[in-house]
Amino acid sequence: MSNPILEINDLKASFKTYEGTANVLDGIDLTIHEGEAMALVGETGCGKSLTTELILDLVPAARTSGEMKFKDEVVYSPSVDERSTLRGENISIIMQDPMSSLNPVFTIGEQMTDILLFGGGEKSPIDYLKHKLTRNGAERKKARERAREVLNEVQISSPERVLSSYPSELSGGMRQRILIGMALLADPDLLIADEPGTALDVTTEKKILEILKDIVDNRDTSVIYITHDLGVAHEVSDRVTVMYAGQVVERSPTDVIFDTPMHPYTRTLLESVPSLSTGIGEGSEGSIPSYVDVEAECRFADRCEFSEAACRGVHPGERTLDQGQSVACHLYKQDTGGRSADDTDEPYIGPPPWRTEQKRAD
Amino acid sequence: MSGILNSEMSSEREEQIDNLKRLWSRFTANTLTVVGTLIVVSVIFAAIFAPYIAPYPQHAEGGVGSVDNDNRLAEPSTEHLMGTDDSGRDIFSRVLYGARISLQMMTIALTLSISVGGTLGLVAGMKGGITKVIIMRTADTFMSIPALVLAMVVAGLLEPNLYISMVAVSVYWWTLYCRLVQGEVNSIKEEEFVEADRALGSPWYNTAVKEILPNIITPVLVKATIDAGFIILLAAGLGFLGLGTQPPTPDWGVMVAQGRDFVLTSWWVSTLPGLAIAYTVYGFNLLGDGLRDVFDVEVDVNE
Amino acid sequence: MASYKKFVLLRIPQVVLTLVGLSILIFTLVRFIPSDPARTAIGPGASEEVYQEYREELRLDEPLHMQYIGFVQDIFNGSLGESTRTGNDVAVDIIEKLPATLELIALGFTVAVLLGIPFGIVAGLNKDRLPDHFSRFVALSGIAFPRFWLAITFQVVLVSWLGLFPLTGRISGAAPAHVTGFYTIDSLIAGNFDKFTDAVWHLILPATALGFSTFSQVTRLVRSEMIEISRADYIMTGRSQGIPEWMIAYKYMLKNAFSSTLTVLGFRIGGMLSGATFVELIFNIDGIGRYTLASIVRLDYNAIVGVVLVLGVTYLISSAIVDMLYGYLDPRIRLEA
């Protein structure tokens, strides 16, 4: 496997609320390798977006701990915090909601050229004033040219018109493309796409995903797709990481997870994938528990049909299975590879194999 | 069966209690809100118990011994905490009694404004169409005259006194509640339970009272708390200009005005009663801001 | 920009409509009041003949709508009717009194905005830290302390105790030759720089007393807007692309915060116009505020109608200008129109 580009170890994040401290992220480990497309999957409110926003230090209100390495260099640890230097050139985020993620009072052109001319954090207000006063034509022209380039790349046919428009004059699909274009401006090594196209209608969403996938393939950048929809993950990713209530519950290569989802939560997610034959998916019942005063237990226990005494008392650590899968669930024996050899041809459904074995023995 | 019902009811009760607890913890989490509450409570306390706390109640109540010519313009001292005015009256006692006047005026003006403005806003919101246009345009017209000027004109043209000046304040203030209620009604009207009610054929005023009114009480009360301070300010302003409460009533604005002639010699006569106004307005504003956060409602603040 | 022009044009009929409503409102209001303006004007001792003559002059015996039509006709002839108190045409009186008030408001308003915006920014960027607490205290004080109390306290502390400023008036000695009625401008026109500084010196206390509440309101608003906007998605977009913090704050957030603050500034003009009454009274300045008060006390009907109309027009025009500026700054608004 190629080199890791981003490693996150034991990332924790909490917020102060009126009700008490909310421990939202509880020890997230993530590794993304060069050229890899990973999907971070989970329902709304499970901490997917927060995880990626913390990579770039975009949530000042969060109290965080843990360690992060970008290209083998420590960018975040108890003693170091250089996450903000990663923004733009190293890691770039495509924000979730195209309707609210563009500044309403500046033209697209101005917002894009600002990123090119002043992004990276080294420029001072003096540089800005100088730029404004001298109306640095050549530099501006170059920036605008580059902006036009990326707009072409996201298949916008009239980039010049778009550049001189305000966000409110453009459609949602257009704005989503612009957001993708913006994220590409500084040629990032890692692209994070937060629910790309989800806010739009299905046809537009599909088109957006196609565009994005083309760009990622052409550029060979690493990418994290954030999505609540395993169907989307199936289309675009190599590997899937499933999150629930601020914890990673399962990791797996994309093709494997569709055959054999190990965690009960992954199963419910899979059931809720809308497909053409069954219409809208059933969805999973219940909702994510409160993050305040969480017990040391499996956070999914309340919604899990297999939950037992152990699930309530002890937090299940992550255990490695075969086929590159790992899962945090008491259904599987610690460090034993999980299933017995005889039912591998069967997709995983229902009570875990080691329990049926026991029954047979009785 | 009854067991199930009981447990359901108790869980609903628990939820309500939980809700109240959450609101309470939000309320007390903000120090400023608590300070505001204490201030407001202290003003109400002063208003109720003025006769018992005031060292010289006769100076505020009028009648026998209401002036003390041997003690004119005495500096603040332990005997007269805020000094005395040009009639030798104890300013501190009059300030305490002034709380009665201010709270009374505020209550009258708010009751008038909310009942008139609220009703018109409700009608405008529920009926819509031409009724709404007429009511809201009229409100806009009233609002284009500055509050103080409109109140001055109305109070001045009628005989100025405490009650007239409150009518004068309400002539402007009703528009604010009209707008608030109309906006709230508009947003609630589209919701399902209201639509359902209307589909069942109940007349608009029934729907208004049954479904809409309970939902607009919170924003109206929050706005009223914030407005209380502003109305006290406006009433004091009218008193100061001689277009509100008339002397010798111990109105804070009137007291500040009376001290104007002695600004260069006896600073306490004007400035100290003015502090009482500021203190009270602080209190209502802090409390109102706090309530707004707790109940999470959006209300405009106009002056 | 075509859409912006449309936005502006749409605003005009609205203003005109409100203006007509306003004139009817104030006109009727004054005439429904149960006292006799003619009697008040000439005093109880005058003869019945003089009294009747006066009633006729004030058109008091005509039906209400005829009175209104006559009033509107007069307006188009540049007259607001005769003031029973001063004997001048009310329009003439107002033109004479307005400059003193506008001078106060201009200074008070400018200083309030120029100080309020940076104050609000610093507070908003440092939410719940010392600058924020301080600014909130100041902002709340600006609302809580009545203007008349501020004015008197200035006189007590800064004039009586410290002797820093003149007690009352607009200028020491004679006024500069009348050109605009603004003493500051007139003294500059006359080339008398000493008079200019003297006029400014006289303006400082009343303008501060007048503008303090506007200052606190601007601070409060800019602060809350900055906080609100700092949570907006588009701010995170900018940040995630590596836009430096100074640019986020002073370019991306400020323009948004400022455009919403603007709408409230229109309101403030009306508040300052009426608040000027207190300040003019206390600092003995012969402006429109004192004129209004005197007209009301003396039941000078034409003057009351005239003044309220002028104040209403000023308010409507200033809020229309503010709206247009808002539309210019925020493209969303003009697109809605």
Short mmCIF file of C-alpha atoms in Angstrom, two decimals, chain A residues 87-88 92-93 95 100-106 110 114 118-121 123-125 128 166 168-169, chain C residues 233-237 239-247 251-252 255-256 259 329-332 334-335:
data_model
loop_
_atom_site.label_atom_id
_atom_site.label_comp_id
_atom_site.label_asym_id
_atom_site.label_seq_id
_atom_site.Cartn_x
_atom_site.Cartn_y
_atom_site.Cartn_z
CA ARG A 87 -5.74 24.88 4.65
CA GLY A 88 -6.04 25.28 0.92
CA SER A 92 -9.19 21.54 1.06
CA ILE A 93 -12.82 21.06 2.02
CA MET A 95 -18.49 22.50 2.08
CA SER A 100 -25.03 28.94 2.33
CA SER A 101 -21.34 28.27 1.74
CA LEU A 102 -20.61 31.17 -0.60
CA ASN A 103 -20.33 34.71 0.71
CA PRO A 104 -23.49 36.48 -0.48
CA VAL A 105 -22.03 39.97 -0.78
CA PHE A 106 -19.01 39.30 -3.00
CA GLU A 110 -13.64 38.18 -6.09
CA ASP A 114 -8.90 36.30 -2.99
CA PHE A 118 -4.21 35.97 -0.32
CA GLY A 119 -4.76 32.33 0.63
CA GLY A 120 -2.08 30.51 2.54
CA GLY A 121 -1.94 32.95 5.41
CA LYS A 123 -0.11 37.83 3.16
CA SER A 124 -0.74 40.77 5.49
CA PRO A 125 -3.32 43.54 5.37
CA TYR A 128 -4.04 43.74 0.46
CA TYR A 166 -23.17 37.01 -7.01
CA SER A 168 -27.71 34.57 -5.24
CA GLU A 169 -27.84 34.84 -9.02
CA ASP C 233 -20.99 28.47 6.45
CA TYR C 234 -19.39 30.87 4.00
CA ILE C 235 -16.97 32.06 6.66
CA MET C 236 -15.86 28.48 7.15
CA THR C 237 -15.48 28.13 3.39
CA ARG C 239 -11.18 29.81 6.24
CA SER C 240 -10.92 26.29 4.85
CA GLN C 241 -9.36 27.67 1.67
CA GLY C 242 -6.64 29.40 3.66
CA ILE C 243 -7.94 32.99 3.61
CA PRO C 244 -6.07 34.71 6.46
CA GLU C 245 -7.97 35.65 9.62
CA TRP C 246 -7.61 39.42 9.17
CA MET C 247 -9.22 39.16 5.78
CA LYS C 251 -13.42 41.97 4.59
CA TYR C 252 -15.66 38.91 4.57
CA LYS C 255 -19.28 43.83 4.76
CA ASN C 256 -22.05 41.45 5.78
CA SER C 259 -25.08 45.96 5.54
CA LEU C 329 -24.22 46.43 -0.53
CA ASP C 330 -26.23 43.24 -0.42
CA PRO C 331 -27.16 41.80 -3.81
CA ARG C 332 -29.69 39.42 -2.23
CA ARG C 334 -32.18 43.88 -4.70
CA LEU C 335 -32.80 40.52 -6.32
#
